[in-house]
Amino acid sequence: MKNTADYVIIGGGISGVTIGYFLMKYGAKNVVILERDYLAAGATGRCGAGIRQQWGTELNCLMAKFSCEFFENAKDELEIGDGIDIEFHQGGYLLLISTERELAQTKKNIALQNSLGIASRLLGTSEINEIAPALSTEGILAGAFHERDGHLNPFHTTQAFARAFVRLGGIIHTNTNVSRVTTDRGRVTGVDTNRGHIATDCVINAAGGYSQQVAAMAGVSLPLYSVRHNILVTEAVERALNPVIMSFSLNFYCQQVPHGSFIMGRTCENQPRDLRVTADSAFPVAMAKTITRAMPPLKKLRMLRQWAGLYNMSPDKCPIYSAAPGLAGFYTAAGYSGHGFMLAPATGQSMAELILGHAPTLPWPRLGLSRFEKGDLILEPSVV
Ligand SMILES: Cc1cc2nc3c(=O)[nH]c(=O)nc-3n(C[C@H](O)[C@H](O)[C@H](O)COP(=O)(O)OP(=O)(O)OC[C@H]3O[C@@H](n4cnc5c(N)ncnc54)[C@H](O)[C@@H]3O)c2cc1C
């Protein structure tokens, strides 16, 4: 392992590989990604990988639109060969609306989305039935739908970025744990790992649920916490569901992946706010009750397995893309609060611009740490 680098990225999840890719794309040299486990071992490999552009703030709409368009062109952009398929299934995202309050907010969101070039629309129950015949519309007032939303394979997508990063000259070290960030007089000087020290004056913290621990290694405090989220997969069956279905008030999301399995999750109460990713035995029971009410034909499906991963939560449930005040050369990309996969291309683009001092093409200056001190939080109404 080389003992110097110009940029060290801690974390080989989707954020780490996209930041690495965009840094290289914009001309950076000697960029190293350090991953203590394997690529996508964290939240990335445990997530639903749903992609939606249906947000309630201009900031999130623009970031999600940029990312979705990137995924649409990823084959060319990342020069993905025939051996890998990121499985971008654009069957749309159908957000179910079951309260008058949700309906009023959704109408505002759709007007905003349409003004930004996102062609979402409001559906009545008969149109919902056409798009998702397995869905019960009992208690559903309407739906919001955008046909270019969908889902990806998180492992293949991470690999595609990682390969493009390596093709451009980047280096990835897996099984490499960072135990300390060394500093001197307010500057980053390097990282200690289980495989030796790497001297660098730029460290990027892309450690997902562990980002507060990594920041603490550098003496930086981040207003983040991690909380467990559960998810399950069923046996594979014939295609029966095209869009991702999601409901904030009924508390679930569900999709059918290309090989036929259903993947679904919901937010459970009383989950540990620490780094535990053990399975919660109460989850499959609650999930089964929720999903069979929403989609009765799924009663016959058998669950294969469940797992859990960490949501890394920020105070306003929007990401932090920021330099660290008081420590030159230390940057953080974290706090996605459950939607970091869909924003990953925007993360890579924004972080590369921040670190390299380029003008912003996306509104990332709004996502700095200073917003919490100023009390200038982002008020996103459409967050899980
Ligand atoms: C159940 C579930 C469902 C989700 N569904 C969706 C969804 O549908 N759509 C969506 O957009 N988002 C979803 N998310 C959120 C999404 O998974 C995350 O926001 C995103 O994957 C974060 O990526 P990351 O690269 O920042 O973090 P991670 O993927 O967690 O990667 C961080 C990496 O850092 C490594 N690391 C940590 N500490 C160190 C260290 N000291 N040294 C070296 N390496 C270290 C870890 O091993 C890990 O691989 C979901 C999350 C969960 C848990």
Coordinates of C-alpha atoms and ligand atoms in Angstrom, one line a residue:
M1 CA 0.0 0.0 0.0
K2 CA 1.4 3.4 -1.0
N3 CA 2.0 5.6 2.1
T4 CA 1.0 8.9 0.5
A5 CA -2.1 10.2 -1.2
D6 CA -3.5 13.5 -2.3
Y7 CA -7.1 12.5 -1.3
V8 CA -8.1 9.8 1.1
I9 CA -11.8 8.8 1.1
I10 CA -13.0 6.8 4.1
G11 CA -15.8 4.4 3.2
G12 CA -16.4 2.2 0.1
G13 CA -20.2 2.6 -0.1
I14 CA -22.0 4.4 -2.9
S15 CA -20.9 7.8 -1.5
G16 CA -17.2 6.9 -1.4
V17 CA -17.1 5.5 -4.9
T18 CA -19.1 8.4 -6.5
I19 CA -16.9 11.0 -4.7
G20 CA -13.8 9.1 -5.9
Y21 CA -15.2 8.9 -9.5
F22 CA -16.1 12.6 -9.7
L23 CA -12.8 13.7 -8.2
M24 CA -10.9 11.7 -10.8
K25 CA -13.2 12.9 -13.6
Y26 CA -12.4 16.5 -12.7
G27 CA -8.7 15.9 -12.8
A28 CA -7.7 15.0 -9.2
K29 CA -4.7 12.6 -8.9
N30 CA -3.6 10.1 -6.2
V31 CA -7.1 9.4 -4.9
V32 CA -7.5 6.4 -2.5
I33 CA -10.7 4.8 -1.1
L34 CA -10.3 2.9 2.2
E35 CA -13.0 0.5 3.1
R36 CA -12.7 -1.6 6.2
D37 CA -14.9 -4.4 4.9
Y38 CA -15.9 -5.0 1.2
L39 CA -17.5 -2.5 -1.2
A40 CA -21.2 -1.8 -0.3
A41 CA -20.9 -3.6 3.1
G42 CA -22.7 -0.7 4.9
A43 CA -26.1 0.8 4.2
T44 CA -25.5 0.7 0.5
G45 CA -25.6 -3.1 0.2
R46 CA -28.6 -3.2 2.6
C47 CA -30.8 -0.6 1.0
G48 CA -33.9 -0.7 -1.2
A49 CA -32.0 1.5 -3.8
G50 CA -35.2 3.3 -4.7
I51 CA -34.8 6.4 -6.8
R52 CA -37.4 9.2 -6.8
Q53 CA -37.5 12.7 -8.0
Q54 CA -40.7 13.5 -6.2
W55 CA -39.5 15.8 -3.4
G56 CA -41.0 18.9 -1.7
T57 CA -38.0 21.3 -1.9
E58 CA -36.3 22.7 -4.9
L59 CA -32.9 21.5 -3.5
N60 CA -33.9 17.8 -3.2
C61 CA -35.8 17.9 -6.5
L62 CA -32.7 19.2 -8.3
M63 CA -30.3 16.8 -6.6
A64 CA -32.5 13.8 -7.3
K65 CA -33.2 14.9 -10.9
F66 CA -29.5 15.2 -11.6
S67 CA -28.9 11.8 -10.1
C68 CA -31.7 10.1 -12.0
E69 CA -30.5 11.5 -15.3
F70 CA -26.9 10.3 -14.4
F71 CA -28.2 6.8 -13.7
E72 CA -30.1 6.9 -17.1
N73 CA -26.8 7.6 -18.8
A74 CA -24.6 5.6 -16.5
K75 CA -23.8 2.9 -19.2
D76 CA -22.0 5.6 -21.3
E77 CA -20.8 7.8 -18.5
L78 CA -19.2 5.0 -16.5
E79 CA -18.3 3.0 -19.6
I80 CA -20.1 0.0 -18.1
G81 CA -19.3 -3.1 -20.2
D82 CA -21.4 -6.1 -21.0
G83 CA -20.4 -7.9 -17.8
I84 CA -22.3 -5.6 -15.4
D85 CA -25.9 -4.4 -15.3
I86 CA -26.9 -1.8 -12.8
E87 CA -30.5 -2.9 -13.3
F88 CA -32.1 0.5 -13.4
H89 CA -35.8 -0.4 -13.6
Q90 CA -37.8 2.8 -14.4
G91 CA -41.2 1.6 -13.5
G92 CA -42.0 4.8 -11.7
Y93 CA -42.6 5.7 -8.1
L94 CA -46.2 5.7 -6.9
L95 CA -46.7 7.6 -3.6
L96 CA -50.0 6.8 -2.1
I97 CA -52.1 9.6 -0.5
S98 CA -54.5 8.7 2.3
T99 CA -55.1 12.0 4.2
E100 CA -56.3 15.4 3.1
R101 CA -53.2 16.9 4.5
E102 CA -51.0 14.7 2.3
L103 CA -53.1 15.5 -0.7
A104 CA -52.7 19.3 -0.1
Q105 CA -48.9 18.9 0.3
T106 CA -48.7 16.6 -2.7
K107 CA -50.4 19.1 -5.0
K108 CA -47.8 21.7 -3.9
N109 CA -45.0 19.2 -4.5
I110 CA -46.2 18.3 -8.0
A111 CA -46.5 22.0 -9.0
L112 CA -42.9 22.5 -7.8
Q113 CA -41.6 19.3 -9.5
N114 CA -43.3 20.3 -12.8
S115 CA -41.8 23.7 -12.6
L116 CA -38.3 22.0 -12.4
G117 CA -38.9 19.7 -15.4
I118 CA -40.0 16.6 -13.3
A119 CA -43.2 15.3 -15.0
S120 CA -44.9 13.9 -11.9
R121 CA -48.7 13.8 -11.8
L122 CA -51.7 13.2 -9.6
L123 CA -53.6 10.0 -10.1
G124 CA -57.1 9.0 -9.2
T125 CA -57.8 5.5 -7.8
S126 CA -58.8 4.0 -11.2
E127 CA -55.4 5.1 -12.7
I128 CA -53.7 3.7 -9.6
N129 CA -55.4 0.4 -10.3
E130 CA -54.2 0.5 -13.9
I131 CA -50.6 1.1 -12.8
A132 CA -50.6 -1.3 -9.9
P133 CA -53.5 -3.8 -10.1
A134 CA -52.4 -5.7 -7.0
L135 CA -52.9 -2.7 -4.8
S136 CA -56.0 -2.2 -2.7
T137 CA -57.2 1.4 -3.0
E138 CA -59.4 1.1 0.1
G139 CA -58.7 4.3 2.1
I140 CA -56.5 5.8 -0.7
L141 CA -57.5 9.2 -1.9
A142 CA -55.1 9.6 -4.7
G143 CA -51.5 8.9 -5.9
A144 CA -48.5 10.8 -7.0
F145 CA -46.7 9.2 -9.9
H146 CA -43.5 9.9 -11.8
E147 CA -42.7 7.3 -14.5
R148 CA -38.9 8.0 -14.7
D149 CA -38.4 7.1 -11.0
G150 CA -37.5 3.5 -10.1
H151 CA -34.9 1.3 -8.5
L152 CA -31.4 -0.1 -9.1
N153 CA -29.2 -2.9 -8.0
P154 CA -27.0 -1.3 -5.2
F155 CA -24.1 -3.8 -5.4
H156 CA -23.8 -3.5 -9.2
T157 CA -24.1 0.3 -9.2
T158 CA -21.4 0.6 -6.6
Q159 CA -19.2 -1.8 -8.6
A160 CA -19.8 0.3 -11.8
F161 CA -18.6 3.5 -10.1
A162 CA -15.7 1.6 -8.5
R163 CA -14.5 0.2 -11.8
A164 CA -14.8 3.6 -13.5
F165 CA -12.8 5.2 -10.6
V166 CA -10.1 2.5 -10.9
R167 CA -10.1 2.9 -14.7
L168 CA -9.3 6.6 -14.2
G169 CA -6.4 5.7 -12.0
G170 CA -8.0 5.6 -8.5
I171 CA -7.0 3.1 -5.9
I172 CA -9.3 1.1 -3.6
H173 CA -8.1 -0.8 -0.6
T174 CA -10.7 -3.0 1.0
N175 CA -10.2 -4.7 4.4
T176 CA -8.5 -1.5 5.5
N177 CA -9.8 0.1 8.6
V178 CA -9.0 3.7 9.5
S179 CA -8.4 4.0 13.2
R180 CA -7.2 7.6 13.5
V181 CA -7.1 10.8 11.5
T182 CA -3.8 12.6 12.3
T183 CA -3.7 16.4 12.4
D184 CA -1.2 19.1 13.1
R185 CA -2.0 22.7 13.9
G186 CA -5.5 22.7 12.5
R187 CA -4.7 20.7 9.4
V188 CA -5.2 17.0 8.4
T189 CA -1.9 15.2 8.0
G190 CA -2.9 11.6 7.4
V191 CA -4.7 8.5 8.5
D192 CA -3.6 5.5 10.5
T193 CA -4.9 2.1 9.3
N194 CA -4.5 -1.6 10.1
R195 CA -2.2 -1.7 7.1
G196 CA 0.0 1.4 8.0
H197 CA -0.1 5.1 7.9
I198 CA -1.0 7.2 4.8
A199 CA 0.1 10.8 4.7
T200 CA -2.4 13.1 3.1
D201 CA -3.6 16.7 3.5
C202 CA -7.2 15.8 2.5
V203 CA -9.5 13.3 4.1
I204 CA -13.1 12.8 3.0
N205 CA -15.4 11.2 5.5
A206 CA -17.9 9.0 3.6
A207 CA -18.4 6.5 6.4
G208 CA -22.2 6.4 6.4
G209 CA -23.6 5.3 9.7
Y210 CA -20.1 5.5 11.2
S211 CA -19.4 9.0 10.0
Q212 CA -19.7 10.5 13.4
Q213 CA -17.1 8.0 14.8
V214 CA -14.8 8.8 11.9
A215 CA -15.2 12.6 12.5
A216 CA -14.5 12.1 16.2
M217 CA -11.2 10.5 15.2
A218 CA -10.2 13.9 13.8
G219 CA -11.7 15.8 16.8
V220 CA -14.7 16.9 14.7
S221 CA -18.2 16.8 16.1
L222 CA -21.1 16.1 13.7
P223 CA -24.8 16.6 14.6
L224 CA -25.7 13.1 13.4
Y225 CA -27.0 9.8 14.8
S226 CA -27.5 6.4 13.3
V227 CA -30.7 4.3 13.7
R228 CA -31.5 0.8 12.6
H229 CA -33.9 0.2 9.7
N230 CA -35.2 -3.2 8.7
I231 CA -36.0 -4.6 5.3
L232 CA -36.9 -8.0 3.9
V233 CA -36.9 -10.0 0.6
T234 CA -39.4 -12.6 -0.6
E235 CA -39.2 -15.6 -2.9
A236 CA -39.1 -14.7 -6.6
V237 CA -42.4 -14.8 -8.6
E238 CA -43.7 -13.7 -11.9
R239 CA -43.7 -9.9 -12.5
A240 CA -46.7 -8.4 -10.7
L241 CA -45.6 -4.9 -9.7
N242 CA -43.9 -2.4 -12.0
P243 CA -43.6 0.8 -9.9
V244 CA -42.1 1.2 -6.4
I245 CA -45.0 1.8 -4.1
M246 CA -44.6 4.0 -1.1
S247 CA -46.8 5.6 1.5
F248 CA -45.7 8.0 4.3
S249 CA -48.8 7.7 6.3
L250 CA -49.3 3.9 5.9
N251 CA -45.6 3.6 6.5
F252 CA -44.2 1.3 3.9
Y253 CA -42.3 0.9 0.6
C254 CA -42.3 -2.1 -1.7
Q255 CA -40.8 -3.0 -5.0
Q256 CA -40.3 -6.0 -7.2
V257 CA -36.7 -6.4 -8.4
P258 CA -35.9 -7.7 -11.9
H259 CA -35.4 -11.4 -10.9
G260 CA -38.9 -11.4 -9.3
S261 CA -38.4 -11.0 -5.5
F262 CA -40.3 -8.4 -3.6
I263 CA -38.2 -6.1 -1.4
M264 CA -40.0 -4.1 1.3
G265 CA -39.5 -2.1 4.4
R266 CA -41.2 0.2 6.9
T267 CA -40.1 2.4 9.8
C268 CA -40.4 0.6 13.1
E269 CA -40.7 2.2 16.5
N270 CA -38.1 1.8 19.3
Q271 CA -35.2 0.9 17.0
P272 CA -31.7 1.3 18.6
R273 CA -30.0 4.6 17.9
D274 CA -26.6 3.0 17.8
L275 CA -24.6 0.9 15.4
R276 CA -26.5 -2.3 15.8
V277 CA -27.6 -4.0 12.5
T278 CA -29.0 -7.2 14.1
A279 CA -32.4 -8.4 12.8
D280 CA -35.5 -7.2 14.7
S281 CA -37.8 -10.2 15.1
A282 CA -40.9 -7.9 15.4
F283 CA -40.3 -6.4 12.0
P284 CA -41.5 -9.2 9.6
V285 CA -44.8 -9.6 11.5
A286 CA -45.5 -5.8 11.3
M287 CA -44.4 -5.7 7.7
A288 CA -46.6 -8.6 6.7
K289 CA -49.6 -7.0 8.3
T290 CA -48.9 -3.7 6.5
I291 CA -48.2 -5.1 3.1
T292 CA -51.0 -7.6 2.9
R293 CA -53.5 -4.9 3.8
A294 CA -52.0 -2.7 1.0
M295 CA -51.5 -5.5 -1.5
P296 CA -53.8 -8.5 -0.6
P297 CA -52.3 -10.9 -3.3
L298 CA -49.0 -10.8 -1.5
K299 CA -50.6 -12.9 1.3
K300 CA -49.4 -16.0 -0.6
L301 CA -45.8 -14.9 -0.8
R302 CA -43.1 -16.4 1.4
M303 CA -40.4 -14.3 2.9
L304 CA -36.8 -15.5 2.2
R305 CA -34.9 -13.4 4.7
Q306 CA -34.6 -10.1 6.5
W307 CA -31.7 -7.8 7.4
A308 CA -31.1 -4.3 8.7
G309 CA -28.9 -1.4 8.0
L310 CA -28.3 2.1 9.4
Y311 CA -30.0 5.4 8.5
N312 CA -27.6 8.1 9.3
M313 CA -29.8 11.0 10.5
S314 CA -29.2 14.7 10.3
P315 CA -31.3 17.3 12.2
D316 CA -33.2 18.3 9.1
K317 CA -33.1 14.9 7.4
C318 CA -31.1 16.3 4.5
P319 CA -27.4 15.4 3.8
I320 CA -24.3 17.2 5.0
Y321 CA -21.8 18.1 2.4
S322 CA -19.2 20.1 4.2
A323 CA -15.7 21.1 5.1
A324 CA -15.1 20.9 8.9
P325 CA -14.8 24.3 10.6
G326 CA -11.4 24.5 12.3
L327 CA -9.8 21.6 10.6
A328 CA -8.4 22.2 7.1
G329 CA -8.5 19.3 4.7
F330 CA -11.4 17.4 6.5
Y331 CA -14.7 17.0 4.6
T332 CA -17.9 15.1 5.3
A333 CA -20.6 13.6 3.1
A334 CA -23.1 12.0 5.4
G335 CA -26.5 12.3 7.1
Y336 CA -28.6 11.2 4.2
S337 CA -31.4 10.2 6.6
G338 CA -32.5 7.2 4.4
H339 CA -32.1 8.6 0.9
G340 CA -28.4 8.6 0.2
F341 CA -28.5 6.1 -2.6
M342 CA -30.8 8.0 -4.9
L343 CA -28.7 11.2 -4.4
A344 CA -25.3 9.5 -4.9
P345 CA -24.4 11.0 -8.3
A346 CA -25.2 14.5 -6.9
T347 CA -23.1 13.6 -3.8
G348 CA -20.1 12.8 -6.0
Q349 CA -20.5 15.9 -8.2
S350 CA -21.1 18.2 -5.3
M351 CA -18.3 16.9 -3.1
A352 CA -15.8 17.0 -6.0
E353 CA -16.8 20.7 -6.6
L354 CA -16.5 21.5 -2.9
I355 CA -13.1 19.9 -2.5
L356 CA -11.6 21.1 -5.8
G357 CA -13.0 24.7 -5.3
H358 CA -15.2 24.5 -8.4
A359 CA -18.3 26.6 -8.9
P360 CA -21.5 24.7 -7.8
T361 CA -23.6 23.2 -10.6
L362 CA -26.1 22.0 -7.8
P363 CA -27.2 23.8 -4.7
W364 CA -24.7 22.0 -2.4
P365 CA -23.6 25.2 -0.6
R366 CA -26.9 25.0 1.2
L367 CA -25.9 21.7 2.7
G368 CA -23.0 22.9 4.8
L369 CA -22.7 22.4 8.5
S370 CA -23.2 26.1 9.2
R371 CA -26.9 25.7 8.5
F372 CA -27.4 24.0 11.9
E373 CA -25.5 26.8 13.8
K374 CA -27.6 29.5 12.1
G375 CA -30.8 27.5 12.6
D376 CA -31.3 27.7 8.9
L377 CA -32.7 24.2 8.4
I378 CA -34.0 22.7 5.2
L379 CA -37.7 22.1 5.5
E380 CA -38.3 19.0 3.4
P381 CA -41.9 17.8 3.7
S382 CA -41.5 14.6 1.7
V383 CA -39.0 12.7 3.8
V384 CA -39.7 9.3 5.4
Ligands
LIG1 C1 -33.0 -0.7 5.0 C2 -32.6 0.5 4.3 C3 -33.3 0.9 3.1 C4 -32.8 2.0 2.4 N1 -33.5 2.3 1.2 C5 -33.1 3.4 0.4 C6 -33.7 3.7 -0.8 O1 -34.6 3.0 -1.3 N2 -33.2 4.7 -1.5 C7 -32.1 5.5 -1.1 O2 -31.8 6.4 -1.8 N3 -31.5 5.2 0.1 C8 -32.0 4.2 0.9 N4 -31.3 3.9 2.0 C9 -30.3 4.8 2.5 C10 -29.0 4.5 1.8 O3 -28.7 3.1 1.9 C11 -27.8 5.3 2.3 O4 -28.1 6.6 2.5 C12 -26.6 5.2 1.4 O5 -26.3 3.8 1.1 C13 -25.4 5.7 2.2 O6 -24.2 5.4 1.5 P1 -22.8 5.7 2.1 O7 -21.8 5.3 1.1 O8 -22.8 7.1 2.5 O9 -22.7 4.8 3.4 P2 -22.4 3.3 3.6 O10 -23.0 2.5 2.4 O11 -22.9 2.9 4.9 O12 -20.9 3.2 3.4 C14 -20.0 3.6 4.5 C15 -18.8 2.6 4.4 O13 -17.8 3.1 5.3 C16 -17.1 2.0 5.9 N5 -16.4 2.4 7.1 C17 -17.0 2.9 8.2 N6 -16.0 3.2 9.1 C18 -14.8 2.9 8.5 C19 -13.5 3.0 8.9 N7 -13.2 3.5 10.1 N8 -12.5 2.7 8.0 C20 -12.8 2.3 6.8 N9 -14.1 2.1 6.3 C21 -15.1 2.5 7.2 C22 -18.3 1.0 6.1 O14 -17.8 -0.3 6.2 C23 -19.2 1.2 4.9 O15 -19.0 0.3 3.9 C24 -31.7 2.8 2.8 C25 -31.0 2.4 3.9 C26 -31.4 1.3 4.7 C27 -30.7 0.9 5.9

